[in-house]
């Protein structure tokens, strides 16, 4: 059984990918400093898979502690690297923190890949590397323009770093460019746990609907799109997770054409903010409390994927549509509220 190291394994996409890897016969260990995630996520993974996943609570910026993980696990066959800060707005306010965290962590990891000759490396990249595209849908050959944020810049630099490294070290790497990962595992045992006020659209919708947030704002409805609001390619987190398993299997079976093949992970369908809200209202039978607000700086007007490469080369089949994305996100929010109410009741009884 091949052992895979997942960095950021307690996070949103990392945890869903661990479930998929285990269900496809891989042995998994995680490294996550839990600065933006919780170890309780591992309990959810265990409930779904029956497997206890070991997490090394290590900051990848600490080379000695990162190196020690590889000393202890000389049989690591592959790495899937999620651990990074990813809030676009925060990255604009704190660029140095983003460049230090996202780049130093990656560099330390690659030093270990080299020393321990780890053959397979999958990188969590992002459609933000395309900037504001001139032509949509974007293919993997679409030009990467100046990133709209330091976050996007760290993804662009990460891709360059890994490509140069993999070419010289003959590592087999893959760069997966996610569009907008949303939703939650159908079991409701794992899902997205945004820290503080959610930046992203779907958690903002579900937290407004559940009452955690009084009202949400649509950031602009005066764009040149069919209803004036921005267009994105929302993709279920479980579909994203399975693409990572397929990417590893693609490398293990020597199907890659270069040392850093690139794949878009999106549905290929563009959905506007207002359409996403309408879909949520339809599945929840609720009227969402929102207002049209000002545009958000750095927002891309419209982007969605041409995903042919991932479908044809990885054998990727998308299972979830927008309805299920909204339904699973809402079910997860409802579950979190039930758990919170239960804790409140227990506190009253004690
Ligand atoms: C989507 C749309 C907002 C909140 C994300 C991740 C980034 C990357 C790409 C993976 C925009 C609008 C949002 C709200 C709103 N993913 N919106 N009101 O900016 O596309 O980037 O996906 O790497 O890491 O951040 O996603 O969900 O923030 O915004 O109107 O309260 O929803 O303006 O048009 P974005 P998002």
mmCIF file of C-alpha atoms in Angstrom, residues 52 167 225 273 326:
data_model
loop_
_atom_site.group_PDB
_atom_site.id
_atom_site.type_symbol
_atom_site.label_atom_id
_atom_site.label_comp_id
_atom_site.label_asym_id
_atom_site.label_seq_id
_atom_site.Cartn_x
_atom_site.Cartn_y
_atom_site.Cartn_z
ATOM 1 C CA UNK A 52 -7.223 6.862 12.233
ATOM 2 C CA UNK A 167 12.768 19.158 -14.375
ATOM 3 C CA UNK A 225 -22.374 39.583 -17.465
ATOM 4 C CA UNK A 273 -23.444 35.094 -7.925
ATOM 5 C CA UNK A 326 -25.661 23.919 -2.359
#
